[in-house]
């Protein structure tokens, strides 16, 4: 990964932590992926320096390991159903802060901690900022499905909206596993590659999300609509572009 991208990820994560976490923050939701690594790094630094009294709710096995490695206190949604701030990465974010998540297959638990958060914050490098979804992210919308229902979900999504809903499989060239990727929750993932409209007019993601969720066997989509309050995009020069939810839109 290029140094400029890493610089962008780090800048967005550090600024988000610095602007949104203070002594009044007690419970923090921690997303998954590569950008969140920098947020946890900064959080650990600040806990040490400022003696912050926080507990973190991880969104995946990876996030839990990351928190443990950084000596941060771990809790869960059975203990707390209200989170002060959740910070998470994204695969693509549009102009209305609608985003695609789940490139790492963790969007089900990520959606839980986003939903429970008083403030949900996105952190990402500059490549993730788009006007309409699908402009920069070409791997589709991840949909976690019950394994036995993957074909019926695939066929019904394609019948409703076209495109191609592909079963996510391991494609690495080294050691791995033959067949589908299994999520932390024991399910499969379909990546729905939707067609981009010629006039670039975009989609009604709310309706699409609701209709996909109505298909039996769908557990959760990677579409996060009306959830994020702010997105921090780290630029290659280390500056950060902030996009706030427009309250009048
Ligand atoms: O399932 C993975 C998550 O939704 C990630 O937050 C998302 O894929 C972004 O990851 P990264 O920070 O590595 O770009």
Tab-separated table of C-alpha atoms and ligand atoms in Angstrom:
chain	number	residue	atom	x	y	z
A	1	UNK	CA	0.000	0.000	0.000
A	2	UNK	CA	1.366	3.394	-0.952
A	3	UNK	CA	2.769	5.663	1.733
A	4	UNK	CA	0.443	8.450	0.634
A	5	UNK	CA	-2.622	6.308	1.263
A	6	UNK	CA	-1.300	5.244	4.664
A	7	UNK	CA	-0.602	8.892	5.468
A	8	UNK	CA	-4.209	9.725	4.579
A	9	UNK	CA	-5.594	6.882	6.716
A	10	UNK	CA	-3.511	7.901	9.704
A	11	UNK	CA	-4.384	11.605	9.422
A	12	UNK	CA	-8.135	10.891	9.275
A	13	UNK	CA	-8.002	8.470	12.220
A	14	UNK	CA	-5.886	10.698	14.465
A	15	UNK	CA	-8.011	13.785	13.844
A	16	UNK	CA	-11.266	11.869	14.418
A	17	UNK	CA	-10.021	10.509	17.737
A	18	UNK	CA	-8.669	13.887	18.837
A	19	UNK	CA	-11.843	15.785	17.999
A	20	UNK	CA	-14.378	13.318	19.351
A	21	UNK	CA	-12.932	11.592	22.386
A	22	UNK	CA	-12.487	13.302	25.742
A	23	UNK	CA	-12.973	12.632	29.445
A	24	UNK	CA	-16.749	12.453	29.016
A	25	UNK	CA	-16.466	9.563	26.511
A	26	UNK	CA	-16.910	6.260	28.316
A	27	UNK	CA	-17.955	3.641	25.743
A	28	UNK	CA	-16.421	3.590	22.240
A	29	UNK	CA	-17.392	1.375	19.291
A	30	UNK	CA	-14.426	0.162	17.285
A	31	UNK	CA	-14.847	-0.773	13.611
A	32	UNK	CA	-12.676	-3.085	11.535
A	33	UNK	CA	-10.208	-2.831	8.668
A	34	UNK	CA	-6.903	-1.107	8.118
A	35	UNK	CA	-7.796	2.527	8.895
A	36	UNK	CA	-9.187	1.684	12.338
A	37	UNK	CA	-5.727	0.404	13.303
A	38	UNK	CA	-4.515	4.022	13.406
A	39	UNK	CA	-7.528	5.134	15.467
A	40	UNK	CA	-6.848	2.435	18.069
A	41	UNK	CA	-3.162	3.393	18.099
A	42	UNK	CA	-4.076	7.036	18.824
A	43	UNK	CA	-6.710	6.031	21.377
A	44	UNK	CA	-4.182	3.906	23.263
A	45	UNK	CA	-1.710	6.801	23.284
A	46	UNK	CA	-4.316	9.173	24.702
A	47	UNK	CA	-5.579	6.706	27.304
A	48	UNK	CA	-2.021	6.448	28.592
A	49	UNK	CA	-1.238	10.167	28.450
A	50	UNK	CA	-4.559	11.494	29.776
A	51	UNK	CA	-5.684	8.545	31.872
A	52	UNK	CA	-8.997	8.312	29.970
A	53	UNK	CA	-11.471	5.889	31.486
A	54	UNK	CA	-12.909	4.137	28.427
A	55	UNK	CA	-14.224	0.726	27.413
A	56	UNK	CA	-14.403	-0.398	23.789
A	57	UNK	CA	-16.929	-2.536	21.910
A	58	UNK	CA	-15.180	-4.367	19.040
A	59	UNK	CA	-16.941	-5.134	15.743
A	60	UNK	CA	-14.957	-8.235	14.793
A	61	UNK	CA	-12.347	-10.751	15.835
A	62	UNK	CA	-9.738	-8.443	14.259
A	63	UNK	CA	-10.939	-5.430	16.273
A	64	UNK	CA	-10.921	-7.432	19.486
A	65	UNK	CA	-7.345	-8.583	18.895
A	66	UNK	CA	-6.323	-5.034	18.069
A	67	UNK	CA	-7.820	-3.687	21.295
A	68	UNK	CA	-6.177	-6.433	23.340
A	69	UNK	CA	-2.806	-5.740	21.724
A	70	UNK	CA	-3.124	-2.063	22.659
A	71	UNK	CA	-4.185	-2.857	26.237
A	72	UNK	CA	-7.577	-1.191	25.862
A	73	UNK	CA	-10.531	-2.408	27.921
A	74	UNK	CA	-12.981	-4.561	25.957
A	75	UNK	CA	-16.724	-4.752	26.547
A	76	UNK	CA	-19.756	-5.838	24.495
A	77	UNK	CA	-23.318	-5.038	23.504
A	78	UNK	CA	-24.710	-7.383	26.128
A	79	UNK	CA	-23.199	-5.107	28.766
A	80	UNK	CA	-23.852	-1.732	27.077
A	81	UNK	CA	-26.453	-1.051	24.396
A	82	UNK	CA	-25.620	2.646	24.254
A	83	UNK	CA	-22.272	3.729	22.850
A	84	UNK	CA	-20.980	7.301	23.123
A	85	UNK	CA	-18.945	7.318	19.907
A	86	UNK	CA	-18.326	4.694	17.219
A	87	UNK	CA	-15.404	5.146	14.832
A	88	UNK	CA	-15.099	3.012	11.712
A	89	UNK	CA	-13.606	2.865	8.233
A	90	UNK	CA	-15.568	2.713	4.972
A	91	UNK	CA	-15.143	1.374	1.459
A	92	UNK	CA	-16.879	4.325	-0.186
A	93	UNK	CA	-18.781	7.355	1.114
A	94	UNK	CA	-21.130	9.451	-1.023
A	95	UNK	CA	-22.012	13.142	-0.784
A	96	UNK	CA	-24.832	12.396	1.725
A	97	UNK	CA	-22.595	10.242	3.933
A	98	UNK	CA	-24.309	7.075	2.712
A	99	UNK	CA	-21.565	4.486	2.682
A	100	UNK	CA	-20.610	0.995	1.640
A	101	UNK	CA	-18.924	-1.133	4.278
A	102	UNK	CA	-17.986	-4.789	4.539
A	103	UNK	CA	-14.993	-5.024	2.232
A	104	UNK	CA	-13.445	-6.989	5.094
A	105	UNK	CA	-16.660	-8.899	5.751
A	106	UNK	CA	-17.368	-7.257	9.123
A	107	UNK	CA	-20.383	-5.071	8.326
A	108	UNK	CA	-22.959	-7.008	10.379
A	109	UNK	CA	-21.325	-6.299	13.727
A	110	UNK	CA	-20.208	-2.880	12.477
A	111	UNK	CA	-23.823	-1.975	11.835
A	112	UNK	CA	-24.735	-2.984	15.380
A	113	UNK	CA	-22.181	-0.636	16.930
A	114	UNK	CA	-23.078	2.155	14.481
A	115	UNK	CA	-26.770	1.784	15.362
A	116	UNK	CA	-26.104	1.896	19.107
A	117	UNK	CA	-23.871	4.972	18.859
A	118	UNK	CA	-24.880	8.504	19.787
A	119	UNK	CA	-22.280	9.601	17.237
A	120	UNK	CA	-21.061	7.459	14.340
A	121	UNK	CA	-17.884	8.708	12.659
A	122	UNK	CA	-16.265	7.521	9.440
A	123	UNK	CA	-12.534	7.608	8.802
A	124	UNK	CA	-11.021	6.951	5.397
A	125	UNK	CA	-8.332	7.990	2.978
A	126	UNK	CA	-9.068	10.297	0.052
A	127	UNK	CA	-9.852	7.436	-2.390
A	128	UNK	CA	-13.100	6.645	-0.581
A	129	UNK	CA	-14.842	10.004	-1.137
A	130	UNK	CA	-17.384	9.907	-3.994
A	131	UNK	CA	-20.364	11.840	-5.238
A	132	UNK	CA	-22.387	8.693	-5.971
A	133	UNK	CA	-21.741	5.158	-4.720
A	134	UNK	CA	-20.016	2.951	-7.271
A	135	UNK	CA	-17.762	5.675	-8.652
A	136	UNK	CA	-14.645	4.577	-6.833
A	137	UNK	CA	-15.590	1.255	-5.226
A	138	UNK	CA	-16.118	-1.447	-7.825
A	139	UNK	CA	-16.479	-4.507	-5.590
A	140	UNK	CA	-20.179	-4.066	-4.974
A	141	UNK	CA	-22.320	-3.986	-1.851
A	142	UNK	CA	-21.537	-6.777	0.628
A	143	UNK	CA	-24.570	-8.675	1.871
A	144	UNK	CA	-24.201	-11.179	4.694
A	145	UNK	CA	-26.481	-14.162	4.113
A	146	UNK	CA	-27.464	-17.402	5.761
A	147	UNK	CA	-25.354	-20.028	3.931
A	148	UNK	CA	-28.334	-22.169	2.928
A	149	UNK	CA	-30.081	-19.113	1.436
A	150	UNK	CA	-27.262	-17.714	-0.698
A	151	UNK	CA	-28.740	-18.805	-4.035
A	152	UNK	CA	-32.226	-17.591	-3.315
A	153	UNK	CA	-30.884	-14.225	-2.149
A	154	UNK	CA	-28.590	-13.923	-5.176
A	155	UNK	CA	-31.361	-14.717	-7.656
A	156	UNK	CA	-33.852	-12.381	-6.019
A	157	UNK	CA	-31.486	-9.410	-5.838
A	158	UNK	CA	-30.580	-9.859	-9.500
A	159	UNK	CA	-34.269	-10.192	-10.426
A	160	UNK	CA	-35.125	-7.010	-8.511
A	161	UNK	CA	-32.220	-4.794	-9.491
A	162	UNK	CA	-30.030	-6.519	-12.098
A	163	UNK	CA	-26.262	-6.601	-11.738
A	164	UNK	CA	-24.418	-9.593	-10.342
A	165	UNK	CA	-24.490	-10.835	-6.747
A	166	UNK	CA	-21.324	-12.902	-6.426
A	167	UNK	CA	-20.517	-15.309	-3.631
A	168	UNK	CA	-17.311	-14.090	-1.969
A	169	UNK	CA	-14.623	-16.749	-2.199
A	170	UNK	CA	-10.994	-16.881	-1.187
A	171	UNK	CA	-8.857	-15.813	-4.114
A	172	UNK	CA	-5.419	-15.606	-2.504
A	173	UNK	CA	-2.569	-17.505	-4.072
A	174	UNK	CA	-1.067	-18.750	-0.800
A	175	UNK	CA	-2.651	-20.794	1.990
A	176	UNK	CA	-6.345	-20.281	2.415
A	177	UNK	CA	-9.551	-22.187	2.139
A	178	UNK	CA	-11.359	-23.533	-0.878
A	179	UNK	CA	-14.913	-22.287	-1.260
A	180	UNK	CA	-16.787	-19.374	0.282
A	181	UNK	CA	-15.417	-16.982	2.849
A	182	UNK	CA	-17.111	-17.466	6.212
A	183	UNK	CA	-17.797	-14.374	8.312
A	184	UNK	CA	-17.097	-14.015	12.049
A	185	UNK	CA	-20.762	-14.961	12.480
A	186	UNK	CA	-20.582	-18.163	10.439
A	187	UNK	CA	-22.344	-16.818	7.345
A	188	UNK	CA	-21.583	-16.245	3.622
A	189	UNK	CA	-21.195	-12.935	1.822
A	190	UNK	CA	-22.646	-11.948	-1.538
A	191	UNK	CA	-21.046	-8.928	-3.217
A	192	UNK	CA	-23.747	-7.293	-5.278
A	193	UNK	CA	-22.136	-5.501	-8.214
A	194	UNK	CA	-24.824	-3.046	-9.245
A	195	UNK	CA	-25.034	-1.351	-12.600
A	196	UNK	CA	-23.907	2.255	-12.708
A	197	UNK	CA	-26.509	4.466	-14.383
A	198	UNK	CA	-25.351	6.150	-17.596
A	199	UNK	CA	-26.527	9.589	-16.451
A	200	UNK	CA	-24.774	9.056	-13.103
A	201	UNK	CA	-28.017	10.013	-11.349
A	202	UNK	CA	-27.585	7.572	-8.471
A	203	UNK	CA	-30.035	5.258	-6.714
A	204	UNK	CA	-32.619	5.450	-3.963
A	205	UNK	CA	-30.462	3.469	-1.538
A	206	UNK	CA	-33.023	3.551	1.232
A	207	UNK	CA	-35.629	1.698	-0.830
A	208	UNK	CA	-33.067	-0.713	-2.235
A	209	UNK	CA	-31.748	-1.492	1.227
A	210	UNK	CA	-35.249	-2.091	2.610
A	211	UNK	CA	-36.189	-4.355	-0.302
A	212	UNK	CA	-32.994	-6.400	-0.054
A	213	UNK	CA	-33.492	-6.817	3.676
A	214	UNK	CA	-36.989	-8.182	3.039
A	215	UNK	CA	-35.542	-11.206	1.186
A	216	UNK	CA	-35.508	-14.136	3.623
A	217	UNK	CA	-31.965	-15.248	4.377
A	218	UNK	CA	-30.475	-11.752	4.214
A	219	UNK	CA	-28.818	-11.005	7.541
A	220	UNK	CA	-27.364	-7.548	6.911
A	221	UNK	CA	-26.312	-5.307	4.058
A	222	UNK	CA	-23.178	-3.190	3.868
A	223	UNK	CA	-25.226	-0.083	3.081
A	224	UNK	CA	-25.061	2.407	5.962
A	225	UNK	CA	-27.749	5.031	5.401
A	226	UNK	CA	-28.413	8.033	7.648
A	227	UNK	CA	-26.041	6.693	10.254
A	228	UNK	CA	-22.817	8.703	10.004
A	229	UNK	CA	-22.711	12.224	11.431
A	230	UNK	CA	-19.332	13.106	9.969
A	231	UNK	CA	-16.627	11.639	7.721
A	232	UNK	CA	-12.911	12.423	7.950
A	233	UNK	CA	-11.027	11.899	4.690
A	234	UNK	CA	-7.268	11.944	5.030
A	235	UNK	CA	-5.455	13.447	2.054
A	236	UNK	CA	-2.110	12.386	0.637
A	237	UNK	CA	-0.425	15.506	2.057
A	238	UNK	CA	-1.586	14.677	5.593
A	239	UNK	CA	-4.405	17.241	5.688
A	240	UNK	CA	-7.979	16.132	6.403
A	241	UNK	CA	-11.214	16.987	4.588
A	242	UNK	CA	-14.273	16.813	6.831
A	243	UNK	CA	-17.754	16.154	5.500
A	244	UNK	CA	-20.632	16.764	7.925
A	245	UNK	CA	-24.147	15.440	7.659
A	246	UNK	CA	-26.260	18.167	6.136
A	247	UNK	CA	-29.163	18.644	8.563
A	248	UNK	CA	-31.255	20.564	6.044
A	249	UNK	CA	-30.912	18.015	3.196
B	1	LIG	O1	-15.589	-5.150	6.716
B	1	LIG	C1	-14.786	-4.234	6.786
B	1	LIG	C2	-15.112	-2.881	7.145
B	1	LIG	O2	-16.369	-2.423	6.749
B	1	LIG	C3	-14.028	-1.840	6.910
B	1	LIG	O3	-14.289	-0.815	7.811
B	1	LIG	C4	-13.990	-1.292	5.490
B	1	LIG	O4	-13.822	-2.354	4.577
B	1	LIG	C5	-12.853	-0.267	5.306
B	1	LIG	O5	-11.648	-0.876	5.536
B	1	LIG	P1	-10.254	-0.121	5.374
B	1	LIG	O6	-10.127	0.827	6.506
B	1	LIG	O7	-9.238	-1.217	5.420
B	1	LIG	O8	-10.272	0.565	4.040
